[in-house]
Coordinates of C-alpha atoms and ligand atoms in Angstrom, one line a residue:
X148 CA -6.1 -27.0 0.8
X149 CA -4.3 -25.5 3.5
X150 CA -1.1 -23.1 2.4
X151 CA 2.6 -24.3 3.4
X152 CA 3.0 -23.3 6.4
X153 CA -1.1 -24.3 7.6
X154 CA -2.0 -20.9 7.0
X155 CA -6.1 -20.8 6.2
X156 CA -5.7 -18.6 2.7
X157 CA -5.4 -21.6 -0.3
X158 CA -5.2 -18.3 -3.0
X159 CA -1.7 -18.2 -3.7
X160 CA 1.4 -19.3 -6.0
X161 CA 5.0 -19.3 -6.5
X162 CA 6.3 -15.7 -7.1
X163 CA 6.9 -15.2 -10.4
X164 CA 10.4 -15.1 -11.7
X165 CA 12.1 -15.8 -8.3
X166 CA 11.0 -11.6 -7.2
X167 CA 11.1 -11.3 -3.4
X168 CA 9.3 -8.7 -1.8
X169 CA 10.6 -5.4 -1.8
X170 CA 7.2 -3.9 -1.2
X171 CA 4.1 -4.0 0.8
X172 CA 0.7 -3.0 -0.3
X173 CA -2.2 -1.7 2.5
X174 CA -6.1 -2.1 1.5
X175 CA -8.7 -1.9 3.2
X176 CA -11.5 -5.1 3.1
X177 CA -14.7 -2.8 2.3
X178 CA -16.7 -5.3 4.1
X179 CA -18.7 -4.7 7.4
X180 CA -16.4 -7.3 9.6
X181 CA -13.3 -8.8 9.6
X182 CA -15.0 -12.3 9.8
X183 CA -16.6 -11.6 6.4
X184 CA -13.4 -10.8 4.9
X185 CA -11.9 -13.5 5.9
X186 CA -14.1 -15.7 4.2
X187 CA -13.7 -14.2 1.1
X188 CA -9.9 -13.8 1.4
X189 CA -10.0 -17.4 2.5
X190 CA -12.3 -18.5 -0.3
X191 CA -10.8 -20.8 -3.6
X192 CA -14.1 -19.0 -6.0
X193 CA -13.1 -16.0 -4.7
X194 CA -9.6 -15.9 -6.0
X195 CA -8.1 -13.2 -3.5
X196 CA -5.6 -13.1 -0.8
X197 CA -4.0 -10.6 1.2
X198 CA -0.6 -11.8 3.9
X199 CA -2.3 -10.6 6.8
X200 CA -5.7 -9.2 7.5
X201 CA -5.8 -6.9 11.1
X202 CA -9.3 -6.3 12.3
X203 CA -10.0 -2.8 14.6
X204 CA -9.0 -4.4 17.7
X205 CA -5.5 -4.9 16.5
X206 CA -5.5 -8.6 16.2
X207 CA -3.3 -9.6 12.9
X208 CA -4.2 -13.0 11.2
X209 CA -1.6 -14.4 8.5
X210 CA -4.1 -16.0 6.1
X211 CA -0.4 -16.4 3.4
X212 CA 3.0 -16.9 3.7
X213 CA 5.0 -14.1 3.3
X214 CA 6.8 -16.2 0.7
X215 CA 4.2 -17.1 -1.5
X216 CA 2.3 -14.8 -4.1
X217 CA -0.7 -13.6 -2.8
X218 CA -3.3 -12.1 -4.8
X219 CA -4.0 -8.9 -3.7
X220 CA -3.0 -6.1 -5.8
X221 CA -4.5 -6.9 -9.0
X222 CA -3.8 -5.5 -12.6
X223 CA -1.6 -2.3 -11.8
X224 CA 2.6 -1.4 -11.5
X225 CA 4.7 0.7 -9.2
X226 CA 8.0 2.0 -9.8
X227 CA 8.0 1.0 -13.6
X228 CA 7.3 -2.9 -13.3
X229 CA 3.7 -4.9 -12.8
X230 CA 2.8 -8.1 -11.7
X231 CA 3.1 -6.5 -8.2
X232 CA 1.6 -9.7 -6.7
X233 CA 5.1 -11.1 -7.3
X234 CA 7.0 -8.2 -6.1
X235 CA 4.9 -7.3 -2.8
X236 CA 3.1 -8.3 0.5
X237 CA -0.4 -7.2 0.8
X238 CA -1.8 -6.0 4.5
X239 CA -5.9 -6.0 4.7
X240 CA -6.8 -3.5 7.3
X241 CA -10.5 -4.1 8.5
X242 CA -12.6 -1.1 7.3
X243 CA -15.7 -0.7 5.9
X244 CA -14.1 2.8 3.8
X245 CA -16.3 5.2 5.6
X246 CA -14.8 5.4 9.0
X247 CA -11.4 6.2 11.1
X248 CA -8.8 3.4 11.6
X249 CA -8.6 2.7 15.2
X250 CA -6.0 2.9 17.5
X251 CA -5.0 -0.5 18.0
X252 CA -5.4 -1.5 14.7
X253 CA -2.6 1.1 13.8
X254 CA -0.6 0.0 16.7
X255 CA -0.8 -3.4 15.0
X256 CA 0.2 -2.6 11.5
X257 CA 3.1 -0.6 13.0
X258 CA 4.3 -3.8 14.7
X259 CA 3.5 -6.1 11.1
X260 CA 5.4 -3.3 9.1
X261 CA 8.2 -3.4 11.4
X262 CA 8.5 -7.1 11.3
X263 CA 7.9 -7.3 7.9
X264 CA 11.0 -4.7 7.4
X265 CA 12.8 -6.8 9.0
X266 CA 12.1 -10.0 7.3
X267 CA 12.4 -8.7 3.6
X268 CA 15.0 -5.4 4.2
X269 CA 11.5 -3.4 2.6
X270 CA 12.6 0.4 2.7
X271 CA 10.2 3.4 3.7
X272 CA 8.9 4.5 0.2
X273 CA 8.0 0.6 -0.8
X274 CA 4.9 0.8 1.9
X275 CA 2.6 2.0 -0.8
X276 CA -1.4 1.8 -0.6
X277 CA -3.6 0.0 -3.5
X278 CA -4.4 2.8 -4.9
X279 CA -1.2 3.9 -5.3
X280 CA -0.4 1.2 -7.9
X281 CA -4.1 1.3 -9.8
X282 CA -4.9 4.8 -9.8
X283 CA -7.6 4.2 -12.3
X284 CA -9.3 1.3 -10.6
X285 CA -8.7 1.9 -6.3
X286 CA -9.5 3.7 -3.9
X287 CA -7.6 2.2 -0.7
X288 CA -6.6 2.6 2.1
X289 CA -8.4 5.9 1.7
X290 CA -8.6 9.4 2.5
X291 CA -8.9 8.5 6.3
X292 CA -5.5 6.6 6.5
X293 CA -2.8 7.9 8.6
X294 CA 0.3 7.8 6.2
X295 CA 1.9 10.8 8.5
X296 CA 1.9 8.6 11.5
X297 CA 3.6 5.7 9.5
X298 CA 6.3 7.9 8.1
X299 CA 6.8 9.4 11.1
X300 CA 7.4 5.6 12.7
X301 CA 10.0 5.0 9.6
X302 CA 7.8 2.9 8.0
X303 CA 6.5 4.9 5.1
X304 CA 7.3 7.9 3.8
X305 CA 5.9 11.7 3.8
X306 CA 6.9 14.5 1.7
X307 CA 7.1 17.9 2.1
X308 CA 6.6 21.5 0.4
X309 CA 9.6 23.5 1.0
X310 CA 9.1 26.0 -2.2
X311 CA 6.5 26.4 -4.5
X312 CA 6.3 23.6 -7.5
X313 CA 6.2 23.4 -11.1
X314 CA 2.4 21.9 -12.1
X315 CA 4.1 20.8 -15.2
X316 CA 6.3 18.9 -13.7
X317 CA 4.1 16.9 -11.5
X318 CA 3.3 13.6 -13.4
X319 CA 7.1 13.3 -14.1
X320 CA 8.0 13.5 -10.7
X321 CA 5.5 11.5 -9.6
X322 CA 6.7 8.5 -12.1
X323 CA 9.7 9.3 -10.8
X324 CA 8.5 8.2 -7.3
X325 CA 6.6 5.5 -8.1
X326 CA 3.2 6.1 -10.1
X327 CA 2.6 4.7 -13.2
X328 CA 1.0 6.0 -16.2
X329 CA -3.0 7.3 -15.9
X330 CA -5.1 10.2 -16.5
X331 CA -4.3 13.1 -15.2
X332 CA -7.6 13.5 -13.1
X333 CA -6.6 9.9 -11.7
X334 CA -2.9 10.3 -11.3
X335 CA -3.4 13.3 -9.4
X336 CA -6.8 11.9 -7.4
X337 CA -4.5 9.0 -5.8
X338 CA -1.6 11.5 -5.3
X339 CA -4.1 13.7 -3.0
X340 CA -5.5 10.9 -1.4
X341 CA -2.1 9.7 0.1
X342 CA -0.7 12.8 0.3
X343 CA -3.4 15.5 0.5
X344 CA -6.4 14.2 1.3
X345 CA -8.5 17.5 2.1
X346 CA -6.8 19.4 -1.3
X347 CA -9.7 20.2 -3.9
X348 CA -9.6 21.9 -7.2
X349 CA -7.1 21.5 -10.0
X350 CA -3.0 20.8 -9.9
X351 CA -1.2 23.3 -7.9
X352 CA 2.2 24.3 -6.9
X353 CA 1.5 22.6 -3.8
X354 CA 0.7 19.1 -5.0
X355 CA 4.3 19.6 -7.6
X356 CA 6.1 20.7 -4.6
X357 CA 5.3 17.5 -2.8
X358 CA 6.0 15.0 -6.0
X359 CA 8.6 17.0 -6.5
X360 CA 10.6 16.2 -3.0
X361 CA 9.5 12.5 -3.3
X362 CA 11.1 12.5 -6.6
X363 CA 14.2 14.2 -5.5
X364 CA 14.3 11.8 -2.0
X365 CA 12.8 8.6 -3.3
X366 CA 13.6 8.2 -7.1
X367 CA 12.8 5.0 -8.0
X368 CA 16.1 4.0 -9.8
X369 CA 17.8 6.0 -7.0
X370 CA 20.4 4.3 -4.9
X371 CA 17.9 3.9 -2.1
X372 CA 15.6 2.1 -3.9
X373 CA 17.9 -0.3 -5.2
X374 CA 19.6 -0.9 -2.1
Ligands
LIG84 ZN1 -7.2 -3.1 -2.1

């Protein structure tokens, strides 16, 4: 059964609660081609979507309609609220997890996100990656994903570490920002692999400086969120 618009994906619903999207979520497939995760992505058994799936060569397929519910993001919540199926569009970016993103697939998602802006008026800091919202469960988009660049194209945001931080102050401010409630080995293990992927060793100043300035630029009941 085809989706509404034609579309190949038949794994979606009606957002919950008439939500629009005020977020979008990047994964990556974890499967060796994009052809194989289309077939899943497109597959009733399988029970997952994603809005659009971009292979390395930069060519974007919309398996969902940006209006529908796609079922991407799983059991999770950002910014103090689940079901972020209902609340979010979902990007699969062809990787296997254990290799660069290419050029032109970047130059793609750049193009989506912009479009997708757009479409749903989505700000910077509500392009978040999977593992943002399930820090106990996920893993993408991954140590090797560019954030930087997208922040730097005003489509995601980047913090930065103007004075030392307060450790014990980092899980506040990163709820504050965004992240739900998890360990404290997990919460800061998805903070570092947005953020600083090549950190090691326990909480430092630097990784509260950074939440810190998120929290101060991005709060999630701040006027800019709510906007
Ligand atoms: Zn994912």
């Amino acid at each position: 059964m085809p989706g509404p618009a034609g579309l190949p994906s038949p794994n979606h619903g009606e957002r919950r609660a008439g939500l629009r999207p005020s977020l979008v979520v990047l994964h990556y497939t974890a499967m060796p081609s994009a052809a194989e995760a289309r077939a899943r992505l497109c597959d009733p058994t399988a029970e997952v979507s994603a809005h659009w799936l971009i292979d390395r060569d930069g060519r974007a397929e919309q398996l969902v309609d940006e209006a529908r519910r796609a079922w991407h993001a799983g059991a999770g919540d950002w910014a103090g609220a689940g079901d972020v199926n209902s609340r979010s569009i979902g990007v699969e970016l062809q990787n296997t997890g254990a290799e660069p993103f290419a050029e032109p697939q970047m130059a793609a998602l750049e193009r989506l996100l912009s479009g997708i802006r757009d479409r749903w008026r989505i700000v910077p800091q509500g392009v978040i990656g999977h593992s943002d919202l399930a820090p106990d469960r996920k893993a993408d988009p991954g140590p090797r994903f560019d954030w930087r660049r997208l922040a730097l194209a005003g489509l995601a945001v980047w913090p930065k570490a103007t004075a030392p931080g307060d450790p014990a102050r980092f899980a506040a401010d990163a709820r504050c920002f965004g992240y739900p409630d998890a360990a404290p080995d997990r919460l800061l293990a998805a903070f570092r692999l947005r953020f600083r992927p090549w950190a090691r060793g326990p909480l430092d100043a630097t990784d509260a400086a950074l939440a810190a300035d998120l929290a101060a630029r991005f709060p999630v009941d701040g006027p800019s969120a709510s906007a």
